Amino acid sequence: MNRSYDKAKVGKILLFVFVLSAAVYLFLLYFANQRVDTVDVSGCDRNTESMKYKVSKISSKYDYIEIQGYAYEPGVSLLTADTVLLAHDPATDLYYKLPTENTKRTKLTKNADDGCNYDYAQFKSTVLQKKIPRGCMLCIWYRGNGSNKLIQTDNVIYD
């Protein structure tokens, strides 16, 4: 049996398999990044007088909410960047963990000028509006350097 090898047919099959694999991967990545779960914050320290934080942007576009800002403890270099944004629903007293990315902002370290590193104190979150209930308040769950602090802000995510 001497069958001829059809390069075009094999190429089409490989292209189809590659496109299908990429589509499945991107689909799973999207839903993993848009996952919003409830979290238990009962063990968090709510004394946040020593914390410095700012929510610099809350905007809504195309049914997505984008939140940006920063949080750090003055005088303590940030060795681990682990800040998570939460949506607190006052009606049910539930906290929803939003997909959060810690990003680099060297301007914070320069402005503080205290010898500490706050480069990764900035956070950013983009979430589908329908994933969180209307009227939720924004909270910052600061877990940098092993801390466990819950910062209650006065910002409503969306009305």
CSV table of C-alpha atoms in Angstrom, one decimal:
chain,number,residue,atom,x,y,z
A,1,MET,CA,0.0,0.0,0.0
A,2,ASN,CA,1.6,3.1,-1.2
A,3,ARG,CA,-0.5,6.1,-0.2
A,4,SER,CA,0.4,9.6,-1.2
A,5,TYR,CA,0.9,12.2,1.5
A,6,ASP,CA,-1.4,15.2,1.1
A,7,LYS,CA,0.3,18.2,2.7
A,8,ALA,CA,-2.6,20.5,2.2
A,9,LYS,CA,-5.0,18.2,3.9
A,10,VAL,CA,-2.7,17.6,6.9
A,11,GLY,CA,-2.0,21.3,7.1
A,12,LYS,CA,-5.7,22.1,7.3
A,13,ILE,CA,-6.2,19.5,10.0
A,14,LEU,CA,-3.3,20.9,12.0
A,15,LEU,CA,-4.6,24.5,11.6
A,16,PHE,CA,-8.0,23.4,12.7
A,17,VAL,CA,-6.6,21.7,15.8
A,18,PHE,CA,-4.5,24.7,16.7
A,19,VAL,CA,-7.3,27.2,16.3
A,20,LEU,CA,-9.7,25.0,18.3
A,21,SER,CA,-7.1,24.6,21.1
A,22,ALA,CA,-6.4,28.3,21.2
A,23,ALA,CA,-10.1,29.2,21.3
A,24,VAL,CA,-10.7,26.7,24.2
A,25,TYR,CA,-7.7,28.1,26.1
A,26,LEU,CA,-8.8,31.7,25.6
A,27,PHE,CA,-12.3,30.8,26.7
A,28,LEU,CA,-11.1,29.2,29.9
A,29,LEU,CA,-8.7,32.0,30.6
A,30,TYR,CA,-11.5,34.6,30.2
A,31,PHE,CA,-13.8,32.9,32.6
A,32,ALA,CA,-11.1,32.2,35.1
A,33,ASN,CA,-10.2,35.9,35.1
A,34,GLN,CA,-13.8,37.0,35.4
A,35,ARG,CA,-14.5,34.7,38.4
A,36,VAL,CA,-16.2,36.4,41.3
A,37,ASP,CA,-16.5,34.4,44.5
A,38,THR,CA,-17.6,35.2,48.0
A,39,VAL,CA,-14.9,35.3,50.7
A,40,ASP,CA,-14.8,35.2,54.4
A,41,VAL,CA,-13.1,38.3,55.9
A,42,SER,CA,-14.0,37.6,59.6
A,43,GLY,CA,-10.3,37.3,60.6
A,44,CYS,CA,-9.2,40.6,59.0
A,45,ASP,CA,-7.7,43.4,61.0
A,46,ARG,CA,-10.1,46.4,60.5
A,47,ASN,CA,-7.8,48.9,62.2
A,48,THR,CA,-6.4,50.6,59.1
A,49,GLU,CA,-5.4,54.0,60.4
A,50,SER,CA,-1.8,53.4,59.5
A,51,MET,CA,-2.6,52.4,55.9
A,52,LYS,CA,-2.2,54.8,53.0
A,53,TYR,CA,-4.6,54.1,50.1
A,54,LYS,CA,-6.4,55.8,47.3
A,55,VAL,CA,-9.0,54.7,44.7
A,56,SER,CA,-8.0,56.8,41.7
A,57,LYS,CA,-10.5,55.4,39.2
A,58,ILE,CA,-13.9,53.7,39.0
A,59,SER,CA,-15.3,53.7,35.5
A,60,SER,CA,-17.8,51.7,33.6
A,61,LYS,CA,-17.6,51.0,29.9
A,62,TYR,CA,-19.3,48.4,27.8
A,63,ASP,CA,-20.7,46.6,30.8
A,64,TYR,CA,-17.3,46.3,32.4
A,65,ILE,CA,-16.2,48.1,35.6
A,66,GLU,CA,-12.6,49.2,35.9
A,67,ILE,CA,-11.1,50.1,39.2
A,68,GLN,CA,-7.6,51.4,39.9
A,69,GLY,CA,-5.7,52.7,42.9
A,70,TYR,CA,-3.1,51.8,45.5
A,71,ALA,CA,-2.7,50.7,49.1
A,72,TYR,CA,0.4,50.4,51.2
A,73,GLU,CA,1.6,50.6,54.8
A,74,PRO,CA,4.0,53.6,55.2
A,75,GLY,CA,7.4,52.7,56.5
A,76,VAL,CA,7.2,49.1,55.5
A,77,SER,CA,8.7,48.0,52.2
A,78,LEU,CA,6.3,45.9,50.1
A,79,LEU,CA,8.1,42.5,49.7
A,80,THR,CA,5.0,40.7,48.5
A,81,ALA,CA,2.3,42.3,46.4
A,82,ASP,CA,-1.0,40.7,47.4
A,83,THR,CA,-3.8,43.2,47.4
A,84,VAL,CA,-7.3,42.1,46.4
A,85,LEU,CA,-10.3,44.2,45.7
A,86,LEU,CA,-13.6,43.2,47.3
A,87,ALA,CA,-17.2,44.3,46.6
A,88,HIS,CA,-19.2,44.5,49.9
A,89,ASP,CA,-22.9,44.1,49.5
A,90,PRO,CA,-24.4,45.8,52.6
A,91,ALA,CA,-27.8,44.2,52.0
A,92,THR,CA,-26.5,40.7,52.5
A,93,ASP,CA,-23.2,41.5,54.3
A,94,LEU,CA,-21.3,39.4,51.7
A,95,TYR,CA,-17.9,40.2,50.3
A,96,TYR,CA,-17.2,39.3,46.7
A,97,LYS,CA,-13.6,38.8,45.6
A,98,LEU,CA,-12.9,40.7,42.4
A,99,PRO,CA,-10.2,39.7,39.8
A,100,THR,CA,-7.3,41.9,40.8
A,101,GLU,CA,-4.0,42.6,39.3
A,102,ASN,CA,-1.1,44.1,41.3
A,103,THR,CA,0.9,46.4,39.0
A,104,LYS,CA,4.1,48.4,39.2
A,105,ARG,CA,4.1,52.1,40.0
A,106,THR,CA,7.5,53.5,40.9
A,107,LYS,CA,6.0,57.0,41.4
A,108,LEU,CA,4.6,55.9,44.8
A,109,THR,CA,8.1,55.1,46.1
A,110,LYS,CA,9.5,58.3,44.7
A,111,ASN,CA,6.8,60.4,46.3
A,112,ALA,CA,7.0,58.8,49.7
A,113,ASP,CA,10.8,59.3,49.8
A,114,ASP,CA,11.2,57.3,53.0
A,115,GLY,CA,13.6,54.6,51.9
A,116,CYS,CA,10.9,52.0,51.5
A,117,ASN,CA,9.7,50.3,48.3
A,118,TYR,CA,6.1,50.6,47.3
A,119,ASP,CA,6.5,49.9,43.6
A,120,TYR,CA,3.9,47.1,43.5
A,121,ALA,CA,1.3,48.7,45.7
A,122,GLN,CA,-0.9,49.7,42.8
A,123,PHE,CA,-3.9,47.5,41.9
A,124,LYS,CA,-6.2,47.2,38.9
A,125,SER,CA,-9.5,45.3,38.4
A,126,THR,CA,-11.7,44.8,35.5
A,127,VAL,CA,-14.9,42.9,36.0
A,128,LEU,CA,-18.3,42.4,34.3
A,129,GLN,CA,-20.9,44.6,35.9
A,130,LYS,CA,-23.4,41.8,36.1
A,131,LYS,CA,-21.1,39.7,38.3
A,132,ILE,CA,-21.6,41.9,41.4
A,133,PRO,CA,-24.8,43.2,42.9
A,134,ARG,CA,-25.8,46.8,42.5
A,135,GLY,CA,-24.9,49.2,45.3
A,136,CYS,CA,-21.8,47.3,46.5
A,137,MET,CA,-19.1,49.2,48.4
A,138,LEU,CA,-15.5,48.9,47.4
A,139,CYS,CA,-13.1,47.3,50.0
A,140,ILE,CA,-9.4,46.7,49.8
A,141,TRP,CA,-8.1,43.5,51.2
A,142,TYR,CA,-4.4,44.3,51.9
A,143,ARG,CA,-2.3,41.1,52.4
A,144,GLY,CA,1.1,42.4,51.6
A,145,ASN,CA,4.0,41.1,53.7
A,146,GLY,CA,1.7,38.7,55.6
A,147,SER,CA,-0.7,41.4,56.7
A,148,ASN,CA,-4.4,40.7,56.7
A,149,LYS,CA,-6.2,44.1,56.7
A,150,LEU,CA,-9.6,45.1,55.4
A,151,ILE,CA,-9.9,48.7,54.3
A,152,GLN,CA,-13.5,49.9,54.0
A,153,THR,CA,-13.7,52.7,51.4
A,154,ASP,CA,-16.6,55.1,50.9
A,155,ASN,CA,-16.7,54.3,47.2
A,156,VAL,CA,-19.8,52.7,45.6
A,157,ILE,CA,-18.8,50.5,42.7
A,158,TYR,CA,-22.0,51.2,40.7
A,159,ASP,CA,-25.6,52.3,41.5
